Amino acid sequence: RIKVPRDSFSHNVHRLTPLSEQMLHNLSLHLCHTSIEVRLICLLAAQCGLRIEEASGLTLVALNQAVQRAGSRTHFELTIGPHNGVPTKYNKTRTIEITEPLLNELNRFSISERRMNRLNKLNTQIERYNNSLLQNNNTRFTSLNLNKENLELLTSAIQYEPLFISQQGHPYHPQ
């Protein structure tokens, strides 16, 4: 399941150094006091090995493409990449393993009232952006208070609905 890095000359296995049990315990204690979005992003990183950009950029399209792993009742495979709007390193496609409880929690979050309120704000921003395009408004960046990076996130959100949305209605971005 996990590819273990090997030295190309000696073929010795390099040890992976995941979080120790004490580190995981400390993390879980801290996550009890954070927002649901931060908690879910950290769980995706810790349990599934997602990079922060991948976890925060997870989309509903990707989430809905989860397939039960052959021979397992509790694990699913999730393919992420440009084809479903999840930013990956070098825009490559990756297949990750996700547990059923985490997948269920993500699905519950995706239909939560908290997320729906934020989605409404995002849809309002998308509508304002589309209206500025229709009016051929050359000042659309400043009138919508969008820099180039936020504009790219917004245009991506038009095609792929993000799972994590900020209070202001912007797709989450780790920076």
Tab-separated table of N, CA and C in Angstrom:
chain	number	residue	atom	x	y	z
A	1	ARG	N	0.804	-1.200	0.000
A	1	ARG	CA	0.000	0.000	0.000
A	1	ARG	C	0.845	1.262	0.000
A	2	ILE	N	1.880	1.255	0.841
A	2	ILE	CA	2.745	2.424	0.925
A	2	ILE	C	4.071	2.075	0.276
A	3	LYS	N	4.459	2.907	-0.682
A	3	LYS	CA	5.755	2.692	-1.318
A	3	LYS	C	6.838	3.154	-0.355
A	4	VAL	N	7.793	2.291	-0.116
A	4	VAL	CA	8.883	2.596	0.798
A	4	VAL	C	10.075	3.071	-0.022
A	5	PRO	N	10.604	4.245	0.312
A	5	PRO	CA	11.747	4.756	-0.452
A	5	PRO	C	12.995	3.900	-0.236
A	6	ARG	N	13.689	3.650	-1.316
A	6	ARG	CA	14.922	2.867	-1.260
A	6	ARG	C	16.055	3.684	-1.859
A	7	ASP	N	17.239	3.433	-1.336
A	7	ASP	CA	18.438	4.053	-1.872
A	7	ASP	C	18.691	3.450	-3.246
A	8	SER	N	18.945	4.268	-4.253
A	8	SER	CA	19.091	3.769	-5.617
A	8	SER	C	20.360	2.947	-5.833
A	9	PHE	N	21.369	3.149	-5.007
A	9	PHE	CA	22.615	2.397	-5.186
A	9	PHE	C	22.655	1.134	-4.328
A	10	SER	N	22.377	1.275	-3.044
A	10	SER	CA	22.497	0.128	-2.138
A	10	SER	C	21.185	-0.635	-1.971
A	11	HIS	N	20.095	-0.071	-2.434
A	11	HIS	CA	18.752	-0.648	-2.304
A	11	HIS	C	18.318	-0.819	-0.851
A	12	ASN	N	18.974	-0.100	0.062
A	12	ASN	CA	18.554	-0.112	1.463
A	12	ASN	C	17.257	0.682	1.611
A	13	VAL	N	16.418	0.223	2.484
A	13	VAL	CA	15.134	0.884	2.712
A	13	VAL	C	15.337	2.068	3.652
A	14	HIS	N	14.840	3.247	3.234
A	14	HIS	CA	14.831	4.420	4.101
A	14	HIS	C	13.572	4.337	4.949
A	15	ARG	N	13.738	4.502	6.240
A	15	ARG	CA	12.584	4.405	7.132
A	15	ARG	C	11.694	5.629	6.981
A	16	LEU	N	10.395	5.370	6.938
A	16	LEU	CA	9.433	6.463	6.996
A	16	LEU	C	9.290	6.848	8.461
A	17	THR	N	9.223	8.121	8.746
A	17	THR	CA	9.106	8.550	10.132
A	17	THR	C	7.765	9.242	10.339
A	18	PRO	N	6.703	8.465	10.460
A	18	PRO	CA	5.403	9.072	10.713
A	18	PRO	C	5.349	9.609	12.138
A	19	LEU	N	4.273	10.214	12.478
A	19	LEU	CA	4.112	10.759	13.825
A	19	LEU	C	4.124	9.624	14.852
A	20	SER	N	4.779	9.853	15.947
A	20	SER	CA	4.788	8.864	17.034
A	20	SER	C	3.417	8.859	17.710
A	21	GLU	N	3.173	7.864	18.541
A	21	GLU	CA	1.897	7.793	19.254
A	21	GLU	C	1.705	9.011	20.143
A	22	GLN	N	2.780	9.469	20.770
A	22	GLN	CA	2.694	10.660	21.629
A	22	GLN	C	2.340	11.890	20.794
A	23	MET	N	2.935	12.019	19.622
A	23	MET	CA	2.625	13.153	18.745
A	23	MET	C	1.166	13.099	18.290
A	24	LEU	N	0.705	11.908	17.934
A	24	LEU	CA	-0.697	11.751	17.525
A	24	LEU	C	-1.644	12.084	18.673
A	25	HIS	N	-1.285	11.679	19.870
A	25	HIS	CA	-2.102	11.984	21.046
A	25	HIS	C	-2.186	13.497	21.254
A	26	ASN	N	-1.030	14.169	21.182
A	26	ASN	CA	-1.010	15.627	21.337
A	26	ASN	C	-1.819	16.317	20.237
A	27	LEU	N	-1.696	15.810	19.028
A	27	LEU	CA	-2.457	16.370	17.915
A	27	LEU	C	-3.951	16.209	18.151
A	28	SER	N	-4.374	15.039	18.576
A	28	SER	CA	-5.806	14.800	18.795
A	28	SER	C	-6.343	15.677	19.915
A	29	LEU	N	-5.546	15.916	20.957
A	29	LEU	CA	-5.976	16.813	22.030
A	29	LEU	C	-6.145	18.246	21.518
A	30	HIS	N	-5.223	18.654	20.674
A	30	HIS	CA	-5.292	20.011	20.119
A	30	HIS	C	-6.459	20.163	19.141
A	31	LEU	N	-6.715	19.131	18.349
A	31	LEU	CA	-7.766	19.222	17.333
A	31	LEU	C	-9.160	19.334	17.941
A	32	CYS	N	-9.325	18.910	19.180
A	32	CYS	CA	-10.631	19.036	19.849
A	32	CYS	C	-11.046	20.495	19.978
A	33	HIS	N	-10.079	21.406	19.933
A	33	HIS	CA	-10.355	22.827	20.151
A	33	HIS	C	-10.257	23.652	18.872
A	34	THR	N	-10.258	23.001	17.729
A	34	THR	CA	-10.153	23.724	16.461
A	34	THR	C	-11.456	23.587	15.672
A	35	SER	N	-11.545	24.307	14.575
A	35	SER	CA	-12.739	24.240	13.731
A	35	SER	C	-12.830	22.882	13.053
A	36	ILE	N	-14.022	22.545	12.626
A	36	ILE	CA	-14.240	21.258	11.948
A	36	ILE	C	-13.410	21.176	10.678
A	37	GLU	N	-13.251	22.290	9.967
A	37	GLU	CA	-12.464	22.283	8.733
A	37	GLU	C	-11.010	21.937	9.013
A	38	VAL	N	-10.431	22.577	10.009
A	38	VAL	CA	-9.031	22.317	10.355
A	38	VAL	C	-8.875	20.873	10.810
A	39	ARG	N	-9.824	20.398	11.603
A	39	ARG	CA	-9.757	19.022	12.093
A	39	ARG	C	-9.784	18.030	10.944
A	40	LEU	N	-10.699	18.224	9.992
A	40	LEU	CA	-10.810	17.304	8.859
A	40	LEU	C	-9.581	17.364	7.955
A	41	ILE	N	-9.050	18.557	7.735
A	41	ILE	CA	-7.845	18.694	6.909
A	41	ILE	C	-6.674	17.982	7.572
A	42	CYS	N	-6.533	18.139	8.894
A	42	CYS	CA	-5.448	17.451	9.617
A	42	CYS	C	-5.638	15.939	9.594
A	43	LEU	N	-6.870	15.472	9.718
A	43	LEU	CA	-7.125	14.031	9.652
A	43	LEU	C	-6.801	13.482	8.267
A	44	LEU	N	-7.133	14.228	7.224
A	44	LEU	CA	-6.787	13.793	5.863
A	44	LEU	C	-5.275	13.690	5.700
A	45	ALA	N	-4.562	14.644	6.277
A	45	ALA	CA	-3.101	14.612	6.181
A	45	ALA	C	-2.518	13.457	6.989
A	46	ALA	N	-2.996	13.295	8.215
A	46	ALA	CA	-2.419	12.279	9.102
A	46	ALA	C	-2.822	10.863	8.713
A	47	GLN	N	-4.082	10.650	8.380
A	47	GLN	CA	-4.553	9.292	8.087
A	47	GLN	C	-4.316	8.860	6.645
A	48	CYS	N	-4.425	9.803	5.725
A	48	CYS	CA	-4.359	9.442	4.303
A	48	CYS	C	-3.053	9.840	3.633
A	49	GLY	N	-2.238	10.621	4.313
A	49	GLY	CA	-0.965	11.036	3.739
A	49	GLY	C	-1.087	12.150	2.720
A	50	LEU	N	-2.184	12.903	2.768
A	50	LEU	CA	-2.339	14.006	1.821
A	50	LEU	C	-1.451	15.180	2.211
A	51	ARG	N	-0.936	15.856	1.221
A	51	ARG	CA	-0.217	17.102	1.451
A	51	ARG	C	-1.252	18.160	1.811
A	52	ILE	N	-0.823	19.239	2.451
A	52	ILE	CA	-1.750	20.266	2.928
A	52	ILE	C	-2.546	20.877	1.773
A	53	GLU	N	-1.909	21.087	0.618
A	53	GLU	CA	-2.610	21.652	-0.533
A	53	GLU	C	-3.674	20.690	-1.044
A	54	GLU	N	-3.372	19.407	-1.000
A	54	GLU	CA	-4.321	18.397	-1.472
A	54	GLU	C	-5.500	18.287	-0.512
A	55	ALA	N	-5.213	18.272	0.782
A	55	ALA	CA	-6.287	18.134	1.773
A	55	ALA	C	-7.203	19.353	1.765
A	56	SER	N	-6.625	20.545	1.742
A	56	SER	CA	-7.460	21.749	1.774
A	56	SER	C	-8.146	21.991	0.433
A	57	GLY	N	-7.612	21.410	-0.643
A	57	GLY	CA	-8.207	21.594	-1.967
A	57	GLY	C	-9.120	20.466	-2.402
A	58	LEU	N	-9.486	19.578	-1.472
A	58	LEU	CA	-10.364	18.456	-1.816
A	58	LEU	C	-11.702	18.973	-2.343
A	59	THR	N	-12.213	18.340	-3.380
A	59	THR	CA	-13.475	18.766	-3.987
A	59	THR	C	-14.550	17.704	-3.781
A	60	LEU	N	-15.809	18.127	-3.983
A	60	LEU	CA	-16.907	17.173	-3.870
A	60	LEU	C	-16.842	16.127	-4.973
A	61	VAL	N	-16.363	16.517	-6.142
A	61	VAL	CA	-16.219	15.562	-7.240
A	61	VAL	C	-15.290	14.429	-6.812
A	62	ALA	N	-14.156	14.775	-6.224
A	62	ALA	CA	-13.205	13.764	-5.771
A	62	ALA	C	-13.810	12.904	-4.675
A	63	LEU	N	-14.498	13.538	-3.740
A	63	LEU	CA	-15.097	12.809	-2.628
A	63	LEU	C	-16.135	11.803	-3.118
A	64	ASN	N	-16.898	12.192	-4.118
A	64	ASN	CA	-17.940	11.308	-4.651
A	64	ASN	C	-17.385	10.178	-5.513
A	65	GLN	N	-16.099	10.246	-5.837
A	65	GLN	CA	-15.479	9.201	-6.651
A	65	GLN	C	-14.809	8.121	-5.812
A	66	ALA	N	-15.007	8.164	-4.492
A	66	ALA	CA	-14.407	7.151	-3.614
A	66	ALA	C	-14.996	5.785	-3.941
A	67	VAL	N	-14.115	4.796	-4.043
A	67	VAL	CA	-14.516	3.428	-4.394
A	67	VAL	C	-14.026	2.503	-3.291
A	68	GLN	N	-14.916	1.574	-2.886
A	68	GLN	CA	-14.515	0.640	-1.843
A	68	GLN	C	-13.345	-0.207	-2.318
A	69	ARG	N	-12.376	-0.359	-1.460
A	69	ARG	CA	-11.161	-1.119	-1.775
A	69	ARG	C	-11.501	-2.603	-1.872
A	70	ALA	N	-10.959	-3.267	-2.858
A	70	ALA	CA	-11.212	-4.690	-3.056
A	70	ALA	C	-10.770	-5.473	-1.822
A	71	GLY	N	-11.651	-6.292	-1.312
A	71	GLY	CA	-11.327	-7.137	-0.169
A	71	GLY	C	-11.373	-6.425	1.168
A	72	SER	N	-11.890	-5.208	1.214
A	72	SER	CA	-11.951	-4.466	2.468
A	72	SER	C	-13.347	-3.904	2.673
A	73	ARG	N	-13.808	-3.945	3.904
A	73	ARG	CA	-15.123	-3.393	4.223
A	73	ARG	C	-15.006	-1.991	4.804
A	74	THR	N	-13.811	-1.609	5.218
A	74	THR	CA	-13.656	-0.346	5.933
A	74	THR	C	-12.740	0.661	5.247
A	75	HIS	N	-12.191	0.317	4.092
A	75	HIS	CA	-11.280	1.225	3.405
A	75	HIS	C	-11.748	1.487	1.982
A	76	PHE	N	-11.535	2.728	1.565
A	76	PHE	CA	-11.915	3.166	0.230
A	76	PHE	C	-10.695	3.745	-0.461
A	77	GLU	N	-10.727	3.748	-1.779
A	77	GLU	CA	-9.680	4.386	-2.569
A	77	GLU	C	-10.254	5.654	-3.181
A	78	LEU	N	-9.440	6.684	-3.143
A	78	LEU	CA	-9.847	7.984	-3.652
A	78	LEU	C	-8.752	8.452	-4.593
A	79	THR	N	-9.104	8.685	-5.844
A	79	THR	CA	-8.132	9.173	-6.819
A	79	THR	C	-8.263	10.680	-6.897
A	80	ILE	N	-7.149	11.370	-6.725
A	80	ILE	CA	-7.154	12.832	-6.755
A	80	ILE	C	-6.204	13.320	-7.836
A	81	GLY	N	-6.484	14.499	-8.332
A	81	GLY	CA	-5.629	15.091	-9.355
A	81	GLY	C	-6.383	16.135	-10.152
A	82	PRO	N	-5.811	16.595	-11.230
A	82	PRO	CA	-6.429	17.644	-12.043
A	82	PRO	C	-7.795	17.247	-12.615
A	83	HIS	N	-8.010	15.953	-12.837
A	83	HIS	CA	-9.269	15.499	-13.427
A	83	HIS	C	-10.464	15.704	-12.500
A	84	ASN	N	-10.228	15.894	-11.185
A	84	ASN	CA	-11.345	16.176	-10.286
A	84	ASN	C	-11.095	17.421	-9.436
A	85	GLY	N	-10.179	18.268	-9.880
A	85	GLY	CA	-9.995	19.584	-9.284
A	85	GLY	C	-9.152	19.644	-8.030
A	86	VAL	N	-8.504	18.564	-7.643
A	86	VAL	CA	-7.663	18.576	-6.447
A	86	VAL	C	-6.228	18.891	-6.849
A	87	PRO	N	-5.654	19.957	-6.284
A	87	PRO	CA	-4.274	20.305	-6.647
A	87	PRO	C	-3.294	19.294	-6.069
A	88	THR	N	-2.482	18.704	-6.930
A	88	THR	CA	-1.471	17.744	-6.490
A	88	THR	C	-0.100	18.230	-6.939
A	89	LYS	N	0.919	17.679	-6.317
A	89	LYS	CA	2.280	18.043	-6.675
A	89	LYS	C	2.537	17.653	-8.124
A	90	TYR	N	3.006	18.580	-8.910
A	90	TYR	CA	3.282	18.401	-10.338
A	90	TYR	C	2.033	18.014	-11.137
A	91	ASN	N	0.845	18.305	-10.603
A	91	ASN	CA	-0.429	17.997	-11.278
A	91	ASN	C	-0.546	16.534	-11.673
A	92	LYS	N	-0.001	15.656	-10.838
A	92	LYS	CA	-0.090	14.219	-11.103
A	92	LYS	C	-1.337	13.648	-10.442
A	93	THR	N	-1.776	12.521	-10.939
A	93	THR	CA	-2.906	11.813	-10.351
A	93	THR	C	-2.381	10.876	-9.270
A	94	ARG	N	-3.022	10.896	-8.104
A	94	ARG	CA	-2.645	10.031	-6.985
A	94	ARG	C	-3.864	9.250	-6.524
A	95	THR	N	-3.643	8.030	-6.087
A	95	THR	CA	-4.697	7.237	-5.470
A	95	THR	C	-4.330	7.066	-4.005
A	96	ILE	N	-5.238	7.472	-3.135
A	96	ILE	CA	-4.989	7.382	-1.700
A	96	ILE	C	-6.026	6.470	-1.068
A	97	GLU	N	-5.721	6.020	0.123
A	97	GLU	CA	-6.630	5.167	0.872
A	97	GLU	C	-7.261	5.998	1.989
A	98	ILE	N	-8.565	5.862	2.159
A	98	ILE	CA	-9.291	6.604	3.184
A	98	ILE	C	-10.192	5.636	3.937
A	99	THR	N	-10.290	5.819	5.243
A	99	THR	CA	-11.119	4.922	6.044
A	99	THR	C	-12.585	5.309	5.920
A	100	GLU	N	-13.449	4.337	6.141
A	100	GLU	CA	-14.888	4.588	6.062
A	100	GLU	C	-15.354	5.646	7.063
A	101	PRO	N	-14.897	5.611	8.341
A	101	PRO	CA	-15.343	6.661	9.268
A	101	PRO	C	-14.959	8.072	8.824
A	102	LEU	N	-13.757	8.246	8.292
A	102	LEU	CA	-13.346	9.571	7.820
A	102	LEU	C	-14.146	9.972	6.590
A	103	LEU	N	-14.370	9.044	5.680
A	103	LEU	CA	-15.167	9.330	4.492
A	103	LEU	C	-16.591	9.731	4.883
A	104	ASN	N	-17.162	9.021	5.840
A	104	ASN	CA	-18.509	9.359	6.317
A	104	ASN	C	-18.544	10.736	6.962
A	105	GLU	N	-17.512	11.058	7.728
A	105	GLU	CA	-17.449	12.373	8.369
A	105	GLU	C	-17.325	13.485	7.325
A	106	LEU	N	-16.528	13.246	6.286
A	106	LEU	CA	-16.407	14.229	5.204
A	106	LEU	C	-17.729	14.403	4.474
A	107	ASN	N	-18.440	13.313	4.243
A	107	ASN	CA	-19.749	13.399	3.582
A	107	ASN	C	-20.760	14.144	4.449
A	108	ARG	N	-20.742	13.903	5.763
A	108	ARG	CA	-21.637	14.640	6.664
A	108	ARG	C	-21.301	16.123	6.641
A	109	PHE	N	-20.008	16.435	6.674
A	109	PHE	CA	-19.594	17.832	6.637
A	109	PHE	C	-20.030	18.496	5.329
A	110	SER	N	-19.982	17.749	4.233
A	110	SER	CA	-20.302	18.332	2.922
A	110	SER	C	-21.755	18.804	2.834
A	111	ILE	N	-22.625	18.262	3.686
A	111	ILE	CA	-24.035	18.685	3.656
A	111	ILE	C	-24.447	19.431	4.930
A	112	SER	N	-23.447	19.816	5.726
A	112	SER	CA	-23.737	20.514	6.982
A	112	SER	C	-24.219	21.936	6.713
A	113	GLU	N	-24.964	22.466	7.661
A	113	GLU	CA	-25.481	23.830	7.542
A	113	GLU	C	-24.341	24.844	7.487
A	114	ARG	N	-23.311	24.596	8.263
A	114	ARG	CA	-22.142	25.487	8.288
A	114	ARG	C	-21.532	25.606	6.901
A	115	ARG	N	-21.334	24.470	6.239
A	115	ARG	CA	-20.743	24.487	4.902
A	115	ARG	C	-21.708	25.094	3.882
A	116	MET	N	-22.992	24.803	4.012
A	116	MET	CA	-23.976	25.343	3.066
A	116	MET	C	-24.022	26.871	3.127
A	117	ASN	N	-23.922	27.441	4.330
A	117	ASN	CA	-23.888	28.905	4.455
A	117	ASN	C	-22.665	29.481	3.749
A	118	ARG	N	-21.539	28.805	3.893
A	118	ARG	CA	-20.314	29.267	3.227
A	118	ARG	C	-20.399	29.065	1.722
A	119	LEU	N	-21.044	27.987	1.304
A	119	LEU	CA	-21.220	27.730	-0.127
A	119	LEU	C	-22.085	28.813	-0.752
A	120	ASN	N	-23.098	29.279	-0.034
A	120	ASN	CA	-23.935	30.376	-0.539
A	120	ASN	C	-23.100	31.626	-0.781
A	121	LYS	N	-22.171	31.926	0.135
A	121	LYS	CA	-21.286	33.085	-0.047
A	121	LYS	C	-20.376	32.889	-1.254
A	122	LEU	N	-19.866	31.668	-1.426
A	122	LEU	CA	-19.020	31.372	-2.584
A	122	LEU	C	-19.818	31.530	-3.871
A	123	ASN	N	-21.029	31.013	-3.902
A	123	ASN	CA	-21.867	31.136	-5.102
A	123	ASN	C	-22.188	32.591	-5.411
A	124	THR	N	-22.341	33.426	-4.385
A	124	THR	CA	-22.558	34.860	-4.595
A	124	THR	C	-21.330	35.480	-5.247
A	125	GLN	N	-20.151	35.095	-4.783
A	125	GLN	CA	-18.915	35.617	-5.399
A	125	GLN	C	-18.776	35.155	-6.846
A	126	ILE	N	-19.122	33.896	-7.097
A	126	ILE	CA	-19.059	33.374	-8.469
A	126	ILE	C	-20.033	34.140	-9.358
A	127	GLU	N	-21.213	34.418	-8.844
A	127	GLU	CA	-22.212	35.172	-9.612
A	127	GLU	C	-21.713	36.590	-9.904
A	128	ARG	N	-21.111	37.227	-8.910
A	128	ARG	CA	-20.559	38.574	-9.119
A	128	ARG	C	-19.444	38.538	-10.163
A	129	TYR	N	-18.614	37.514	-10.105
A	129	TYR	CA	-17.527	37.371	-11.070
A	129	TYR	C	-18.095	37.172	-12.476
A	130	ASN	N	-19.072	36.278	-12.616
A	130	ASN	CA	-19.683	36.029	-13.926
A	130	ASN	C	-20.356	37.281	-14.467
A	131	ASN	N	-21.010	38.049	-13.602
A	131	ASN	CA	-21.644	39.301	-14.040
A	131	ASN	C	-20.610	40.306	-14.520
A	132	SER	N	-19.461	40.355	-13.833
A	132	SER	CA	-18.418	41.291	-14.270
A	132	SER	C	-17.837	40.865	-15.620
A	133	LEU	N	-17.804	39.550	-15.877
A	133	LEU	CA	-17.341	39.080	-17.186
A	133	LEU	C	-18.328	39.456	-18.277
A	134	LEU	N	-19.615	39.325	-17.974
A	134	LEU	CA	-20.645	39.664	-18.959
A	134	LEU	C	-20.625	41.146	-19.299
A	135	GLN	N	-20.294	41.972	-18.325
A	135	GLN	CA	-20.238	43.412	-18.546
A	135	GLN	C	-18.896	43.843	-19.136
A	136	ASN	N	-18.007	42.838	-19.353
A	136	ASN	CA	-16.662	43.097	-19.853
A	136	ASN	C	-15.973	44.163	-19.013
A	137	ASN	N	-16.079	43.991	-17.719
A	137	ASN	CA	-15.536	44.934	-16.763
A	137	ASN	C	-14.038	44.696	-16.588
A	138	ASN	N	-13.233	45.653	-17.037
A	138	ASN	CA	-11.778	45.511	-16.944
A	138	ASN	C	-11.266	45.645	-15.518
A	139	THR	N	-12.090	46.140	-14.613
A	139	THR	CA	-11.649	46.320	-13.230
A	139	THR	C	-12.190	45.209	-12.335
A	140	ARG	N	-12.486	44.057	-12.906
A	140	ARG	CA	-13.110	42.993	-12.119
A	140	ARG	C	-12.223	42.485	-10.986
A	141	PHE	N	-10.883	42.546	-11.157
A	141	PHE	CA	-9.997	42.087	-10.080
A	141	PHE	C	-10.163	42.970	-8.847
A	142	THR	N	-10.159	44.278	-9.054
A	142	THR	CA	-10.247	45.183	-7.912
A	142	THR	C	-11.664	45.299	-7.392
A	143	SER	N	-12.661	45.265	-8.256
A	143	SER	CA	-14.038	45.414	-7.786
A	143	SER	C	-14.482	44.213	-6.970
A	144	LEU	N	-13.900	43.047	-7.215
A	144	LEU	CA	-14.242	41.845	-6.449
A	144	LEU	C	-13.216	41.570	-5.356
A	145	ASN	N	-12.235	42.458	-5.216
A	145	ASN	CA	-11.171	42.286	-4.225
A	145	ASN	C	-10.455	40.947	-4.384
A	146	LEU	N	-10.115	40.603	-5.619
A	146	LEU	CA	-9.446	39.333	-5.898
A	146	LEU	C	-8.052	39.582	-6.452
A	147	ASN	N	-7.069	38.898	-5.872
A	147	ASN	CA	-5.759	38.895	-6.493
A	147	ASN	C	-5.737	37.725	-7.473
A	148	LYS	N	-4.637	37.558	-8.178
A	148	LYS	CA	-4.570	36.528	-9.215
A	148	LYS	C	-4.794	35.122	-8.638
A	149	GLU	N	-4.190	34.854	-7.463
A	149	GLU	CA	-4.311	33.528	-6.846
A	149	GLU	C	-5.758	33.224	-6.454
A	150	ASN	N	-6.417	34.216	-5.832
A	150	ASN	CA	-7.817	34.016	-5.442
A	150	ASN	C	-8.726	33.901	-6.660
A	151	LEU	N	-8.381	34.603	-7.722
A	151	LEU	CA	-9.156	34.492	-8.953
A	151	LEU	C	-9.051	33.084	-9.525
A	152	GLU	N	-7.845	32.505	-9.493
A	152	GLU	CA	-7.665	31.128	-9.977
A	152	GLU	C	-8.468	30.142	-9.134
A	153	LEU	N	-8.477	30.345	-7.812
A	153	LEU	CA	-9.259	29.477	-6.930
A	153	LEU	C	-10.750	29.606	-7.226
A	154	LEU	N	-11.195	30.828	-7.476
A	154	LEU	CA	-12.609	31.063	-7.759
A	154	LEU	C	-13.016	30.426	-9.082
A	155	THR	N	-12.194	30.568	-10.104
A	155	THR	CA	-12.539	29.967	-11.398
A	155	THR	C	-12.496	28.443	-11.322
A	156	SER	N	-11.600	27.899	-10.507
A	156	SER	CA	-11.575	26.455	-10.297
A	156	SER	C	-12.829	25.999	-9.558
A	157	ALA	N	-13.293	26.811	-8.602
A	157	ALA	CA	-14.490	26.477	-7.823
A	157	ALA	C	-15.743	26.471	-8.687
A	158	ILE	N	-15.713	27.174	-9.807
A	158	ILE	CA	-16.858	27.163	-10.721
A	158	ILE	C	-17.036	25.768	-11.302
A	159	GLN	N	-15.928	25.129	-11.637
A	159	GLN	CA	-15.980	23.800	-12.240
A	159	GLN	C	-16.035	22.685	-11.201
A	160	TYR	N	-15.251	22.826	-10.121
A	160	TYR	CA	-15.163	21.790	-9.089
A	160	TYR	C	-15.497	22.408	-7.737
A	161	GLU	N	-16.644	22.048	-7.178
A	161	GLU	CA	-17.067	22.626	-5.904
A	161	GLU	C	-16.118	22.189	-4.788
A	162	PRO	N	-15.483	23.160	-4.115
A	162	PRO	CA	-14.540	22.798	-3.050
A	162	PRO	C	-15.273	22.297	-1.811
A	163	LEU	N	-14.643	21.391	-1.095
A	163	LEU	CA	-15.227	20.885	0.141
A	163	LEU	C	-15.052	21.909	1.258
A	164	PHE	N	-13.894	22.541	1.311
A	164	PHE	CA	-13.592	23.473	2.389
A	164	PHE	C	-13.661	24.911	1.872
A	165	ILE	N	-14.489	25.714	2.546
A	165	ILE	CA	-14.745	27.100	2.142
A	165	ILE	C	-14.594	27.979	3.378
A	166	SER	N	-13.935	29.124	3.227
A	166	SER	CA	-13.715	30.021	4.369
A	166	SER	C	-15.017	30.733	4.741
A	167	GLN	N	-14.995	31.417	5.885
A	167	GLN	CA	-16.169	32.161	6.342
A	167	GLN	C	-16.565	33.245	5.345
A	168	GLN	N	-15.585	33.785	4.621
A	168	GLN	CA	-15.868	34.839	3.652
A	168	GLN	C	-16.355	34.298	2.316
A	169	GLY	N	-16.356	32.978	2.164
A	169	GLY	CA	-16.838	32.381	0.927
A	169	GLY	C	-15.743	32.114	-0.089
A	170	HIS	N	-14.500	32.021	0.361
A	170	HIS	CA	-13.378	31.705	-0.528
A	170	HIS	C	-13.001	30.242	-0.361
A	171	PRO	N	-12.615	29.577	-1.447
A	171	PRO	CA	-12.081	28.211	-1.296
A	171	PRO	C	-10.845	28.258	-0.391
A	172	TYR	N	-10.720	27.246	0.487
A	172	TYR	CA	-9.565	27.197	1.390
A	172	TYR	C	-8.283	27.129	0.588
A	173	HIS	N	-7.281	27.816	1.098
A	173	HIS	CA	-5.942	27.751	0.531
A	173	HIS	C	-4.982	27.754	1.696
A	174	PRO	N	-3.987	26.885	1.713
A	174	PRO	CA	-3.148	26.725	2.902
A	174	PRO	C	-2.281	27.920	3.279
A	175	GLN	N	-2.125	28.909	2.408
A	175	GLN	CA	-1.260	30.037	2.785
A	175	GLN	C	-2.029	31.148	3.349
